DNA sequence: ATGGCTCGATTGTCGAGA
């Protein structure tokens, strides 16, 4: 079973690329971030024709997330219960792994974490509060659903390995101690970074700035993550960042990340 | 380089992203 996350930076612009990618990479589950459209404009039919059922949680202009799956997702929840939020950032659902008597359910949380803009700003404070809200809810969610993945655009790097210029970006947004403390507090709930379970190419990133030939020069950050709960950790067979679509014309600035469960 | 691209909302220009 394969599950993927991808910040596509406008589904209106990127829909053909997402459909192409799914045709070439027929994953079982795909969570999307930054749809930048409302639910009435979500291309449900086109994903259905591609073999995917979808749940969207969009808003105008900014944010917006979706959960696509080959088999129906159940118990779908939008945003973080217990945390008041104007923005559409989280979509959660339960999907089935396997069929028949051996089938087991998996809880998938797809999330678009706040950017934070700049340490000390109002948006940074919102990011911190959002992260605390997420953790508080996830703690309970893990009790109800021990087999859980948290995947999406975290907008946080773990450490220097995730940053193309660690010295230049010291204490910059995505790299501050405060953000990393919150990320490690999620890890402390019993989650594991799938990426680091396996040998990875050096300087593996999931986002590159559009400006200044960031992708060509591999000036990037690893900010898109797939965290798995303790109950799923032993089943993780691979975790790969797919840079292929970043080479498209008019690409998203993010690459998809794919995890395989055995 | 208080920037560089890209997107949406707009239709000249700016906020936001990361």
Coordinates of C-alpha atoms (C1' of nucleotides) in Angstrom, one line a residue:
Chain A
X1 CA 0.0 0.0 0.0
X2 CA 1.3 3.4 -1.0
X3 CA 0.3 6.8 0.4
X4 CA 1.5 10.2 -0.7
X5 CA 1.4 13.9 0.1
X6 CA 1.9 16.8 -2.2
X7 CA 1.5 20.5 -1.8
X8 CA 0.4 21.4 -5.4
X9 CA 0.2 25.3 -5.0
X10 CA -3.2 25.8 -6.8
X11 CA -5.2 22.8 -8.0
X12 CA -6.6 25.0 -10.7
X13 CA -3.1 25.3 -12.3
X14 CA -1.8 21.9 -11.3
X15 CA -4.7 19.5 -11.9
X16 CA -3.3 18.1 -15.2
X17 CA 0.0 17.4 -13.4
X18 CA -1.7 15.7 -10.5
X19 CA -3.7 13.5 -12.9
X20 CA -0.5 12.7 -14.9
X21 CA 1.4 11.9 -11.7
X22 CA -1.4 9.6 -10.4
X23 CA -1.5 7.8 -13.7
X24 CA 2.3 7.1 -13.4
X25 CA 2.1 6.6 -9.7
X26 CA -1.1 4.9 -8.8
X27 CA -0.9 5.3 -5.1
X28 CA -3.7 4.2 -2.8
X29 CA -4.0 7.5 -1.0
X30 CA -3.0 11.0 -1.9
X31 CA -3.4 14.1 0.4
X32 CA -3.1 17.5 -1.3
X33 CA -2.3 20.9 0.2
X34 CA -2.8 24.5 -1.0
X35 CA -5.8 23.7 -3.3
X36 CA -6.5 27.5 -3.4
X37 CA -10.1 26.8 -4.4
X38 CA -13.5 26.4 -2.9
X39 CA -15.2 22.9 -2.7
X40 CA -17.7 23.8 -5.5
X41 CA -14.8 24.1 -7.8
X42 CA -13.1 20.9 -6.7
X43 CA -12.7 18.5 -9.7
X44 CA -14.4 15.5 -8.1
X45 CA -15.4 14.0 -11.4
X46 CA -12.0 14.1 -12.9
X47 CA -10.4 12.4 -10.0
X48 CA -13.3 9.8 -10.1
X49 CA -12.5 9.1 -13.7
X50 CA -8.9 8.5 -12.6
X51 CA -10.1 6.0 -10.1
X52 CA -10.1 8.1 -6.9
X53 CA -12.8 9.1 -4.4
X54 CA -12.1 12.5 -2.9
X55 CA -13.0 14.6 0.1
X56 CA -12.1 18.3 -0.3
X57 CA -11.8 21.0 2.3
X58 CA -11.2 24.2 0.4
X59 CA -11.4 27.9 0.7
X60 CA -11.0 30.8 -1.6
X61 CA -7.5 32.0 -2.6
X62 CA -5.5 30.3 0.2
X63 CA -4.9 27.0 1.9
X64 CA -7.3 24.1 1.2
X65 CA -6.6 20.4 1.6
X66 CA -8.0 17.2 0.1
X67 CA -8.0 13.4 0.7
X68 CA -8.0 11.1 -2.3
X69 CA -8.3 7.4 -2.0
X70 CA -9.0 4.4 -4.2
X71 CA -11.3 2.9 -1.6
X72 CA -13.8 5.0 0.4
X73 CA -12.5 7.0 3.3
X74 CA -14.7 7.1 6.4
X75 CA -15.1 9.2 9.5
X76 CA -13.8 12.2 7.7
X77 CA -13.0 15.2 9.9
X78 CA -12.0 18.7 8.8
X79 CA -9.5 20.8 10.6
X80 CA -8.5 20.2 14.3
X81 CA -11.4 19.4 16.7
X82 CA -11.1 21.7 19.7
X83 CA -9.0 24.3 17.8
X84 CA -10.9 27.2 16.3
X85 CA -9.5 28.0 12.9
X86 CA -10.7 30.2 10.0
X87 CA -8.3 28.4 7.6
X88 CA -8.8 25.1 5.8
X89 CA -5.7 23.2 6.8
X90 CA -6.4 19.6 7.9
X91 CA -8.4 16.7 6.5
X92 CA -8.5 13.3 8.2
X93 CA -10.1 10.0 7.2
X94 CA -9.9 6.3 7.8
X95 CA -8.9 4.0 4.9
X96 CA -8.7 0.3 4.7
X97 CA -5.4 -1.6 4.2
X98 CA -5.9 -4.9 2.5
X99 CA -9.2 -6.6 1.9
X100 CA -11.5 -9.2 3.5
X101 CA -10.8 -10.7 6.9
X102 CA -7.2 -9.4 6.9
X103 CA -8.2 -5.8 6.3
X104 CA -7.0 -3.3 8.9
X105 CA -7.9 0.4 9.1
X106 CA -5.5 3.2 8.9
X107 CA -6.1 6.8 10.1
X108 CA -4.7 9.3 7.6
X109 CA -4.2 12.9 8.7
X110 CA -3.4 15.3 5.8
X111 CA -2.2 18.7 7.0
X112 CA -1.0 22.0 5.7
X113 CA 0.8 23.5 8.6
X114 CA 1.0 27.4 8.8
X115 CA 3.9 29.0 7.2
X116 CA 4.6 31.4 10.0
X117 CA 6.2 34.1 7.8
X118 CA 8.7 35.5 10.3
X119 CA 9.7 34.7 13.9
X120 CA 8.0 37.1 16.2
X121 CA 5.2 38.0 13.8
X122 CA 1.5 37.4 14.4
X123 CA 1.5 34.6 11.9
X124 CA 4.4 33.0 13.8
X125 CA 2.3 33.1 17.0
X126 CA -0.6 31.6 15.1
X127 CA 1.7 28.8 13.9
X128 CA 2.7 28.0 17.5
X129 CA -0.9 27.9 18.7
X130 CA -1.9 25.8 15.8
X131 CA 0.9 23.3 16.5
X132 CA -0.1 23.0 20.1
X133 CA -3.8 22.5 19.0
X134 CA -2.7 19.8 16.6
X135 CA -0.7 18.0 19.2
X136 CA -3.4 18.1 21.8
X137 CA -5.9 16.6 19.4
X138 CA -3.5 14.1 18.0
X139 CA -2.7 12.7 21.4
X140 CA -6.4 11.7 21.8
X141 CA -6.6 10.6 18.1
X142 CA -3.7 8.2 18.6
X143 CA -5.6 6.5 21.5
X144 CA -8.6 6.0 19.3
X145 CA -6.6 5.2 16.1
X146 CA -3.2 3.6 17.0
X147 CA -2.5 3.0 13.3
X148 CA -2.0 6.6 12.2
X149 CA -0.1 8.6 9.6
X150 CA 0.4 12.4 9.8
X151 CA 1.4 13.6 6.4
X152 CA 1.6 16.9 4.7
X153 CA 3.5 20.2 4.4
X154 CA 4.8 20.8 7.9
X155 CA 6.7 24.0 7.0
X156 CA 9.3 22.9 9.6
X157 CA 12.7 21.3 9.1
X158 CA 14.0 18.8 11.6
X159 CA 17.7 19.8 11.5
X160 CA 20.6 21.0 9.4
X161 CA 20.3 18.0 7.1
X162 CA 16.9 19.4 5.9
X163 CA 18.4 22.8 4.9
X164 CA 20.5 23.6 1.9
X165 CA 22.2 26.5 3.8
X166 CA 22.0 25.8 7.5
X167 CA 24.3 28.7 8.4
X168 CA 22.5 31.3 6.3
X169 CA 19.1 30.1 7.5
X170 CA 20.0 29.9 11.2
X171 CA 16.9 31.0 13.2
X172 CA 15.0 31.8 10.0
X173 CA 11.4 30.7 9.4
X174 CA 11.1 26.8 9.2
X175 CA 14.4 26.5 11.1
X176 CA 13.8 28.1 14.5
X177 CA 14.2 26.3 17.8
X178 CA 10.6 27.0 18.6
X179 CA 9.3 25.3 15.5
X180 CA 11.6 22.4 15.9
X181 CA 10.6 22.0 19.5
X182 CA 6.9 21.7 18.4
X183 CA 7.9 19.2 15.7
X184 CA 9.8 17.1 18.2
X185 CA 6.9 17.3 20.6
X186 CA 4.8 15.5 17.8
X187 CA 7.6 12.9 17.6
X188 CA 7.3 12.5 21.3
X189 CA 3.7 11.4 20.9
X190 CA 5.2 8.2 19.4
X191 CA 5.5 9.2 15.8
X192 CA 8.5 8.5 13.5
X193 CA 9.8 10.3 10.5
X194 CA 9.5 7.8 7.6
X195 CA 12.2 9.5 5.6
X196 CA 14.9 8.9 8.1
X197 CA 14.1 5.2 8.5
X198 CA 16.0 4.6 5.2
X199 CA 19.2 5.6 3.5
X200 CA 18.4 8.7 1.4
X201 CA 20.3 10.7 -1.2
X202 CA 22.4 13.5 0.2
X203 CA 20.8 16.9 0.3
X204 CA 17.2 15.5 0.0
X205 CA 14.7 18.3 -0.1
X206 CA 11.0 18.5 -0.8
X207 CA 10.7 22.2 -1.6
X208 CA 12.7 24.6 -3.7
X209 CA 12.2 28.4 -4.1
X210 CA 10.9 29.4 -7.5
X211 CA 13.4 32.2 -7.6
X212 CA 17.0 32.1 -8.5
X213 CA 17.0 28.6 -10.1
X214 CA 16.5 27.1 -6.6
X215 CA 15.6 23.6 -8.0
X216 CA 18.5 23.5 -10.5
X217 CA 21.0 24.4 -7.8
X218 CA 19.2 22.2 -5.3
X219 CA 18.8 25.1 -2.9
X220 CA 15.9 23.5 -1.0
X221 CA 14.3 22.5 2.3
X222 CA 12.8 19.3 3.5
X223 CA 9.5 20.5 5.0
X224 CA 7.1 17.9 3.7
X225 CA 7.0 14.9 6.0
X226 CA 5.2 11.6 6.6
X227 CA 5.2 10.6 10.2
X228 CA 3.9 7.2 11.3
X229 CA 2.7 5.9 14.6
X230 CA 4.5 3.2 16.6
X231 CA 2.0 0.6 15.5
X232 CA 2.8 1.3 11.8
X233 CA 6.5 1.8 12.0
X234 CA 7.5 -1.8 11.3
X235 CA 5.4 -1.9 8.2
X236 CA 7.1 1.0 6.5
X237 CA 9.0 -0.4 3.5
X238 CA 10.1 2.8 1.8
X239 CA 9.8 6.6 1.8
X240 CA 10.7 8.5 -1.3
X241 CA 10.7 12.1 -2.4
X242 CA 9.7 12.2 -6.1
X243 CA 11.5 15.1 -7.7
X244 CA 10.2 14.2 -11.2
X245 CA 7.2 16.6 -11.3
X246 CA 9.4 19.5 -10.1
X247 CA 11.0 19.3 -13.6
X248 CA 7.6 19.9 -15.3
X249 CA 6.8 23.2 -16.9
X250 CA 5.0 25.4 -14.4
X251 CA 5.7 23.0 -11.5
X252 CA 4.6 23.3 -7.9
X253 CA 7.4 24.4 -5.7
X254 CA 6.9 21.2 -3.7
X255 CA 7.6 17.6 -4.6
X256 CA 5.4 14.7 -3.6
X257 CA 6.5 12.3 -0.9
X258 CA 5.5 8.7 -1.1
X259 CA 5.5 6.1 1.7
X260 CA 5.0 2.3 1.2
X261 CA 3.5 0.1 3.9
X262 CA 4.0 -3.6 3.7
Chain B
dA1 C1' 20.0 42.4 -3.3
dT2 C1' 14.4 44.8 2.5
dG3 C1' 15.2 41.0 -4.1
dG4 C1' 14.7 37.0 -6.9
dC5 C1' 9.3 33.6 -8.9
dT6 C1' 4.4 32.1 -8.8
dC7 C1' -0.4 32.4 -7.6
dG8 C1' -5.0 34.6 -6.9
dA9 C1' -7.7 38.5 -7.1
dT10 C1' -7.8 41.8 -10.4
dT11 C1' -7.1 44.2 -14.9
dG12 C1' -2.4 47.5 -12.1
dT13 C1' -0.5 45.8 -8.4
dC14 C1' 0.0 43.5 -4.1
dG15 C1' -0.3 40.0 -0.2
dA16 C1' 1.4 35.6 0.6
dG17 C1' 4.1 31.8 0.1
dA18 C1' 8.8 29.6 2.1

